[in-house]
Short mmCIF file of C-alpha atoms and ligand atoms in Angstrom, two decimals:
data_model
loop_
_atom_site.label_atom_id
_atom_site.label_comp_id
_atom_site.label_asym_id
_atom_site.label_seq_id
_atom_site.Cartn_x
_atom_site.Cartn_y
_atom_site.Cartn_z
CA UNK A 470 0.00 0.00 0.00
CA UNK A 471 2.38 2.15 0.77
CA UNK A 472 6.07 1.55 -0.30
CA UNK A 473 9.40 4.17 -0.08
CA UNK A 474 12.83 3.04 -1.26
CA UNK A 475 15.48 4.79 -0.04
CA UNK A 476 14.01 8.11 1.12
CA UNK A 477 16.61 10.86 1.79
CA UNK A 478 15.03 14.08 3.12
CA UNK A 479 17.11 17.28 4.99
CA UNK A 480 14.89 20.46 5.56
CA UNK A 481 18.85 22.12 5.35
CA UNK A 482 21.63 20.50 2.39
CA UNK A 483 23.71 20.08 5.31
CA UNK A 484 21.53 18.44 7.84
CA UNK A 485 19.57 15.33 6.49
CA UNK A 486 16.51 14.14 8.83
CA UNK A 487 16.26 11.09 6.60
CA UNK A 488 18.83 8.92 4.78
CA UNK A 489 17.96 5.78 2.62
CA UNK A 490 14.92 5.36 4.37
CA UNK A 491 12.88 2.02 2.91
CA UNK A 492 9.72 1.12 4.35
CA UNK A 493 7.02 -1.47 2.96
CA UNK A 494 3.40 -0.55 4.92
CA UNK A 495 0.43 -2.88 4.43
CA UNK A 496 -3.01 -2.86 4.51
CA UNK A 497 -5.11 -4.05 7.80
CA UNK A 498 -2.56 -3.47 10.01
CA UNK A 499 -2.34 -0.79 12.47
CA UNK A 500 1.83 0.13 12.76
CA UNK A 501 3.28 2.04 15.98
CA UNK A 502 6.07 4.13 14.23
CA UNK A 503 8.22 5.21 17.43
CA UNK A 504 11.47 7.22 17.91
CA UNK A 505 12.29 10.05 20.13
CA UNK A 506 11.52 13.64 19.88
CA UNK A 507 13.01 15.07 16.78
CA UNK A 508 14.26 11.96 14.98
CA UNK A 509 12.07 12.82 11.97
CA UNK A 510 8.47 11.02 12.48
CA UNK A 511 5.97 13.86 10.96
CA UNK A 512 8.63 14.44 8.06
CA UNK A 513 8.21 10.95 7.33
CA UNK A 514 4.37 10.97 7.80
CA UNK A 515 4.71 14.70 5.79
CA UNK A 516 6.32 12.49 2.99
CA UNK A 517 4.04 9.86 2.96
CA UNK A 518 1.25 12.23 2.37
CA UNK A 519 2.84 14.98 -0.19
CA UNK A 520 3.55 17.87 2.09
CA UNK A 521 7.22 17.15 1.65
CA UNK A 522 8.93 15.81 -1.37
CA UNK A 523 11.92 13.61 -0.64
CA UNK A 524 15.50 14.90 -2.28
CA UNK A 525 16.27 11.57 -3.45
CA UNK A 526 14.66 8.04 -3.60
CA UNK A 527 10.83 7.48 -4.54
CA UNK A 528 7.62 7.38 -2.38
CA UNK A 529 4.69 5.53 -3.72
CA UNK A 530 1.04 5.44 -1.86
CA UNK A 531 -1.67 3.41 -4.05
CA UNK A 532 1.34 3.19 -6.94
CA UNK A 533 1.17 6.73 -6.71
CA UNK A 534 3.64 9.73 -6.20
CA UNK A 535 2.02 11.88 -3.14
CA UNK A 536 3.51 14.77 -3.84
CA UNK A 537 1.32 15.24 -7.03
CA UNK A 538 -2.13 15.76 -4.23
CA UNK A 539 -4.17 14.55 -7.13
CA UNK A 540 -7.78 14.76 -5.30
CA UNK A 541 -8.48 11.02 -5.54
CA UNK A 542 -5.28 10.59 -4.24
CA UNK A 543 -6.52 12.76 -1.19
CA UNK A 544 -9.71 11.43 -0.49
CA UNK A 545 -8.19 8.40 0.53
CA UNK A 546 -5.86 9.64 2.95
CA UNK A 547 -5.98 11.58 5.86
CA UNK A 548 -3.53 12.99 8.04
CA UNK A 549 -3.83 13.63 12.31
CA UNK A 550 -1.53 16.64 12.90
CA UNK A 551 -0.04 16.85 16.34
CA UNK A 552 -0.31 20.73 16.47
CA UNK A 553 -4.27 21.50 15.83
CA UNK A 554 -5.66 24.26 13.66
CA UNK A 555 -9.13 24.03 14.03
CA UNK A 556 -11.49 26.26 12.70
CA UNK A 557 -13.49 28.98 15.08
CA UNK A 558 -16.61 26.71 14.57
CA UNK A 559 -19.17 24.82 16.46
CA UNK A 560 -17.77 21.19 16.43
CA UNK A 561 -21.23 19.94 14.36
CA UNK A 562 -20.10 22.73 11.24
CA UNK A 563 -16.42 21.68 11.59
CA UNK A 564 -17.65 17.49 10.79
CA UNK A 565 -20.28 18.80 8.04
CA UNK A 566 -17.12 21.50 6.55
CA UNK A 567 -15.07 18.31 6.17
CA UNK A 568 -17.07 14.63 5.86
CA UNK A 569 -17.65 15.55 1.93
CA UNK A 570 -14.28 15.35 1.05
CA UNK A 571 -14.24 11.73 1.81
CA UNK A 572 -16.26 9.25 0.08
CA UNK A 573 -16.04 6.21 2.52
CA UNK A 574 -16.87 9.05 5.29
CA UNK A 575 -18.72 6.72 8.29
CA UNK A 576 -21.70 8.19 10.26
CA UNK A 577 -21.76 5.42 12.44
CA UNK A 578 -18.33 6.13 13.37
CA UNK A 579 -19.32 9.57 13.84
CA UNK A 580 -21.72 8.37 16.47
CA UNK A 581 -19.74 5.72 17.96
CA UNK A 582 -16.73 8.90 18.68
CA UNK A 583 -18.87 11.74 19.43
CA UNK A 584 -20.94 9.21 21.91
CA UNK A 585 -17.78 7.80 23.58
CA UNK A 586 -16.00 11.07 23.69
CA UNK A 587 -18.66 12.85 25.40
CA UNK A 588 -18.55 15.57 22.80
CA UNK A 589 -20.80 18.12 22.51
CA UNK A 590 -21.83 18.94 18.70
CA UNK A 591 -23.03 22.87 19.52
CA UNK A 592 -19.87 23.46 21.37
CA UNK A 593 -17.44 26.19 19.89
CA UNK A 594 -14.56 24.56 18.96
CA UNK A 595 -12.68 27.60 20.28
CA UNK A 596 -14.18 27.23 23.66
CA UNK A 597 -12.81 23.82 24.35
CA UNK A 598 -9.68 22.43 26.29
CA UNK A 599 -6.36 21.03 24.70
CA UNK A 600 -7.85 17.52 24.83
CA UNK A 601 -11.78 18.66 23.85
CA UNK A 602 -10.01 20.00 20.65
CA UNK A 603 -7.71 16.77 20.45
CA UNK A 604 -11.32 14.17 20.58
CA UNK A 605 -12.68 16.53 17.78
CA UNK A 606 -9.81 15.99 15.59
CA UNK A 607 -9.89 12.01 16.18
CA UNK A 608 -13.52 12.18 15.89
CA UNK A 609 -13.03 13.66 12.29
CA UNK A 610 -9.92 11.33 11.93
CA UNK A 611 -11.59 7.72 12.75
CA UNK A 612 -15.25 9.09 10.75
CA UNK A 613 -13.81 10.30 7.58
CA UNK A 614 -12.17 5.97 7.26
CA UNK A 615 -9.93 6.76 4.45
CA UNK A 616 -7.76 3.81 3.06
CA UNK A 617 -4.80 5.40 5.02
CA UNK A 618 -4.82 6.95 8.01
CA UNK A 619 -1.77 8.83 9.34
CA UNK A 620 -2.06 9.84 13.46
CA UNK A 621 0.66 11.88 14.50
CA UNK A 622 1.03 11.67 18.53
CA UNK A 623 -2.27 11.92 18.32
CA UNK A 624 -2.37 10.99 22.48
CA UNK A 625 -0.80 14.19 23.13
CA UNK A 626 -2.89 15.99 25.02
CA UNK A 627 -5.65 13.22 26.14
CA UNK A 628 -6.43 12.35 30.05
CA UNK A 629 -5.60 8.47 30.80
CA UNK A 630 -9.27 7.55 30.47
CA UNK A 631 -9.75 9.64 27.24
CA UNK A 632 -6.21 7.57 25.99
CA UNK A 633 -7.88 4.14 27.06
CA UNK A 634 -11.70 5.26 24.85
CA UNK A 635 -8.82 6.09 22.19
CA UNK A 636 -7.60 2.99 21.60
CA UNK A 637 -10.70 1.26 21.94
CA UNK A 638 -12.50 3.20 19.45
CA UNK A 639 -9.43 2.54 16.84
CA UNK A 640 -9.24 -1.44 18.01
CA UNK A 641 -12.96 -1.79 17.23
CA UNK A 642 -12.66 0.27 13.77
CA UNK A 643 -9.65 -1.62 12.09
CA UNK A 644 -10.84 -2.91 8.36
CA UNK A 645 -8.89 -5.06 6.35
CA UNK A 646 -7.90 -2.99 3.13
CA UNK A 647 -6.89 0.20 5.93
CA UNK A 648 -3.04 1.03 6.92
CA UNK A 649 -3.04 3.24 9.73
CA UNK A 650 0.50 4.60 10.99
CA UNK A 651 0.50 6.27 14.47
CA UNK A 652 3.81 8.32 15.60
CA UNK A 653 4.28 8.56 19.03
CA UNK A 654 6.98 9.07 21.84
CA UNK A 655 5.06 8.12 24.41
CA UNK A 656 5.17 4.01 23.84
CA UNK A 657 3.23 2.88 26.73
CA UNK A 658 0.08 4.56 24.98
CA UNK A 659 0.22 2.50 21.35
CA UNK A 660 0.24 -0.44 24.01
CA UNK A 661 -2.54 -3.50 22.97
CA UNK A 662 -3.44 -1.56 20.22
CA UNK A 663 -0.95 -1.70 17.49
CA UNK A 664 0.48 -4.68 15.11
CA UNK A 665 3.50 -3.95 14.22
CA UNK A 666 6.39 -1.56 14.75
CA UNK A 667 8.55 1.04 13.25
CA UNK A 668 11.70 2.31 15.09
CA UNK A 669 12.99 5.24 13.46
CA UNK A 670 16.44 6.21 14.81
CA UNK A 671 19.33 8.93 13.56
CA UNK A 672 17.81 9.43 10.05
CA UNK A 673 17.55 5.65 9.49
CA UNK A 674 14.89 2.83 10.35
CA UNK A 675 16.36 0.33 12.71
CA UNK A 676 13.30 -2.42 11.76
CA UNK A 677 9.53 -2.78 10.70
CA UNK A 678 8.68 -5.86 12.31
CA UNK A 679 5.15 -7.11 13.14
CA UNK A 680 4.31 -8.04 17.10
CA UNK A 681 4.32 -11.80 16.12
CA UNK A 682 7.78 -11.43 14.42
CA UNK A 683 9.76 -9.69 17.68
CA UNK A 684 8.24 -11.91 19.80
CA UNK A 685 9.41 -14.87 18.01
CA UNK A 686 13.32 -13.25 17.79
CA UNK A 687 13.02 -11.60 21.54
CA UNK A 688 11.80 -12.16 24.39
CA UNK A 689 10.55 -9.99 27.41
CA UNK A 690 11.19 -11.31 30.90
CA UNK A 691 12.98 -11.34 34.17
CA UNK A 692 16.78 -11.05 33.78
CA UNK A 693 19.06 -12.37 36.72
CA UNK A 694 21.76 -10.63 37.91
CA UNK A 695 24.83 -11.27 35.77
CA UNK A 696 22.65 -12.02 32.65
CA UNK A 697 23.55 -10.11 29.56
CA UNK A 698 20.98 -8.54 28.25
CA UNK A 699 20.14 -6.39 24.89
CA UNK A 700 18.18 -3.81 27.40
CA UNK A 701 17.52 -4.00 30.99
CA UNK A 702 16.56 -1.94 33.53
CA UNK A 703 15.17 -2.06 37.33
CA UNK A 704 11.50 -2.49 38.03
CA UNK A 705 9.58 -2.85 41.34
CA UNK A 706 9.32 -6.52 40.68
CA UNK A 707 13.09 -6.90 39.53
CA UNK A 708 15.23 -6.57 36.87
CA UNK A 709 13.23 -6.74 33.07
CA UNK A 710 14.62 -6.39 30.11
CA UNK A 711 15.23 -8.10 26.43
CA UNK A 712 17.05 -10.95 25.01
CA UNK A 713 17.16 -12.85 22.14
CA UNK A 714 14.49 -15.56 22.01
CA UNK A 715 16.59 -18.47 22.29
CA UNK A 716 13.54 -20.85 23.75
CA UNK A 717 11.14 -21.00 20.66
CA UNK A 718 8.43 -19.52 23.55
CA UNK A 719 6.66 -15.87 23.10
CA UNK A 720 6.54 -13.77 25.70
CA UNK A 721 4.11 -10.48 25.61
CA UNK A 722 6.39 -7.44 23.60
CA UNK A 723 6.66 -4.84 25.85
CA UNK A 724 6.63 -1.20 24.09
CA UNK A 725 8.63 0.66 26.39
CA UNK A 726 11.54 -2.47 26.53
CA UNK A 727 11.45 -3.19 22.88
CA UNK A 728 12.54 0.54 22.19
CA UNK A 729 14.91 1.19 24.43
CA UNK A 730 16.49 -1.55 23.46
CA UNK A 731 16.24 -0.87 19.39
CA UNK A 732 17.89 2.33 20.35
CA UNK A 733 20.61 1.15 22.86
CA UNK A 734 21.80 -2.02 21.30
CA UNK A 735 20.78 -0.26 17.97
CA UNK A 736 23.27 -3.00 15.80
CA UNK A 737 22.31 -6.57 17.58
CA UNK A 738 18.58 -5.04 17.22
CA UNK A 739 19.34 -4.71 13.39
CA UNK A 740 20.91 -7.91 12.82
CA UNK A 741 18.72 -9.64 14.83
CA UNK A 742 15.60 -8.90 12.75
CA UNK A 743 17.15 -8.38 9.61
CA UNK A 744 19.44 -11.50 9.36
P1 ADP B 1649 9.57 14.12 15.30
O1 ADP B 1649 8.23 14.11 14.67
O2 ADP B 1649 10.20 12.74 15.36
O3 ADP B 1649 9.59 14.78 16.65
P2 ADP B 1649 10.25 16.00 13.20
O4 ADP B 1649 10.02 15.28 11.91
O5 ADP B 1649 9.22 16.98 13.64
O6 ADP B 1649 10.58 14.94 14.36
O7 ADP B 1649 11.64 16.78 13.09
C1 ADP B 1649 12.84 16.13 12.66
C2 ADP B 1649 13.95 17.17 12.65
O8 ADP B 1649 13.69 18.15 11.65
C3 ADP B 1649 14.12 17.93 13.96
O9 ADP B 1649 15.49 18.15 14.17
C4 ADP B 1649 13.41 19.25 13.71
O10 ADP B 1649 13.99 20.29 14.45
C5 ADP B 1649 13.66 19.47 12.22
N1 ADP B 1649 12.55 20.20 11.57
C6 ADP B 1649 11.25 19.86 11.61
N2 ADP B 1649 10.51 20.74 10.88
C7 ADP B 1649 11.39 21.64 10.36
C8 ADP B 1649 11.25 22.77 9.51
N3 ADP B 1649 10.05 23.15 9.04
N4 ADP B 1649 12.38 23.45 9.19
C9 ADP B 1649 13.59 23.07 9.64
N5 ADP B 1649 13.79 21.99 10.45
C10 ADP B 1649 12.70 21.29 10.81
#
């Protein structure tokens, strides 16, 4: 569905945010693309969607170039920006401003959002909180069920509870012929609800693995003292961390482990999954 071979991308000639970047995305699965702040994840979503055109190497979304915003091309897309711009109307006129520019647009979505957000559709959109304004935006997101969905930290801003409706609401909306990407820093958030994962680190992507796939190479436990590890660190109930799955048995992938390990034993991670 979506497919970019080797992606380069700087916003400066000297300072590239993206180098060689390929990435094969595909349909019914809902990917967790994760890396820490700054290490490029809403220039690669930006790509992926046409607001930025790469310096070298092709993106291709449908077998098509983004960057041409052809409007078929755009009514099957949409994008979640982490910084909102909303509109200075009541959150009913924002929905019926947008909803016919997408063809598979879902009322009953609609409904199932607005009812388990608790939104309010005469409320002015400029009277709301941080998070009201951030369950609009998803609301608008989940309804308009394009072929591609792109969420950028789109749990910035949400109270636990409103995180917890968040994932539900996506979990329960999932199709088979829809690729959803959702950036985040915040791991522990994307956790039960995603398939697969993306670990972009310094300009590069260290692997695009689904859940099934690292928990066959790694596995999440216990460590004892002198055990080497890939990642480790101390916990209430002991010392947890990664190592290679040597046993054959899965354990559950744990977010938060799993990328602090892709980033701190960046190489092993690397050959590990792409041996
Ligand atoms: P992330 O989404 O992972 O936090 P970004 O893609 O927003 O990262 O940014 C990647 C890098 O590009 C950062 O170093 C950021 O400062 C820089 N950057 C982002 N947008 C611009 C811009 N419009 N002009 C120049 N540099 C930018």
């Amino acid at each position: 569905m979506i497919q970019l071979t080797d992606v380069s991308f700087g916003y400066r000639k000297q300072k590239q945010v993206l180098h060689c970047v390929s990435l094969d995305v595909k349909p019914g699965i809902i990917y967790g693309l994760l890396g820490k702040n700054g290490e490029g994840k809403t220039t690669l979503l930006n790509i992926m969607c046409g607001l930025l055109f790469p310096d070298s190497g092709t993106c291709r979304v449908f077998d098509e170039a983004p960057e041409k915003r052809k409007v078929p091309f755009l009514q099957k897309i949409f994008i979640l920006p982490e910084e909102l711009n909303l509109p200075d109307v009541t959150v009913s006129d924002y929905i019926k401003m947008y909803a016919p520019f997408y063809p598979s647009f879902s009322n009953e979505r609609l409904e199932a959002c607005v009812e388990s957000f608790g939104l309010e559709m005469n409320d002015a959109i400029r009277r709301l909180s941080l998070g009201q304004k951030k369950k609009v935006a998803i609301t608008l997101a989940l309804a308009a069920n394009t072929p591609v969905l792109f969420m950028d930290e789109p749990t910035n801003g949400l109270d636990i509870p409103s995180k917890s409706i968040f994932r539900k609401l996506l979990g329960s909306f999932v199709r088979e012929e829809q690729s959803i990407i959702i950036s985040t820093h915040q791991v522990r958030d994307l956790e039960s609800l995603i398939d697969a994962v993306i670990v972009l680190d310094n300009k590069e992507i260290v692997f695009n693995k689904s859940l099934d796939e690292i928990s066959d190479k790694l596995d999440f436990r216990t460590i004892e003292a002198n055990e080497q590890a890939l990642y480790s660190e101390l916990s209430p109930i002991g010392k947890m961390g990664v190592v290679r799955n040597d046993t054959g048995e899965k354990s559950q992938v744990s977010l938060e482990l799993l990328f602090n390990a892709a980033i701190s034993s960046k190489e092993t991670i690397k050959q590990i999954f792409n041996a």
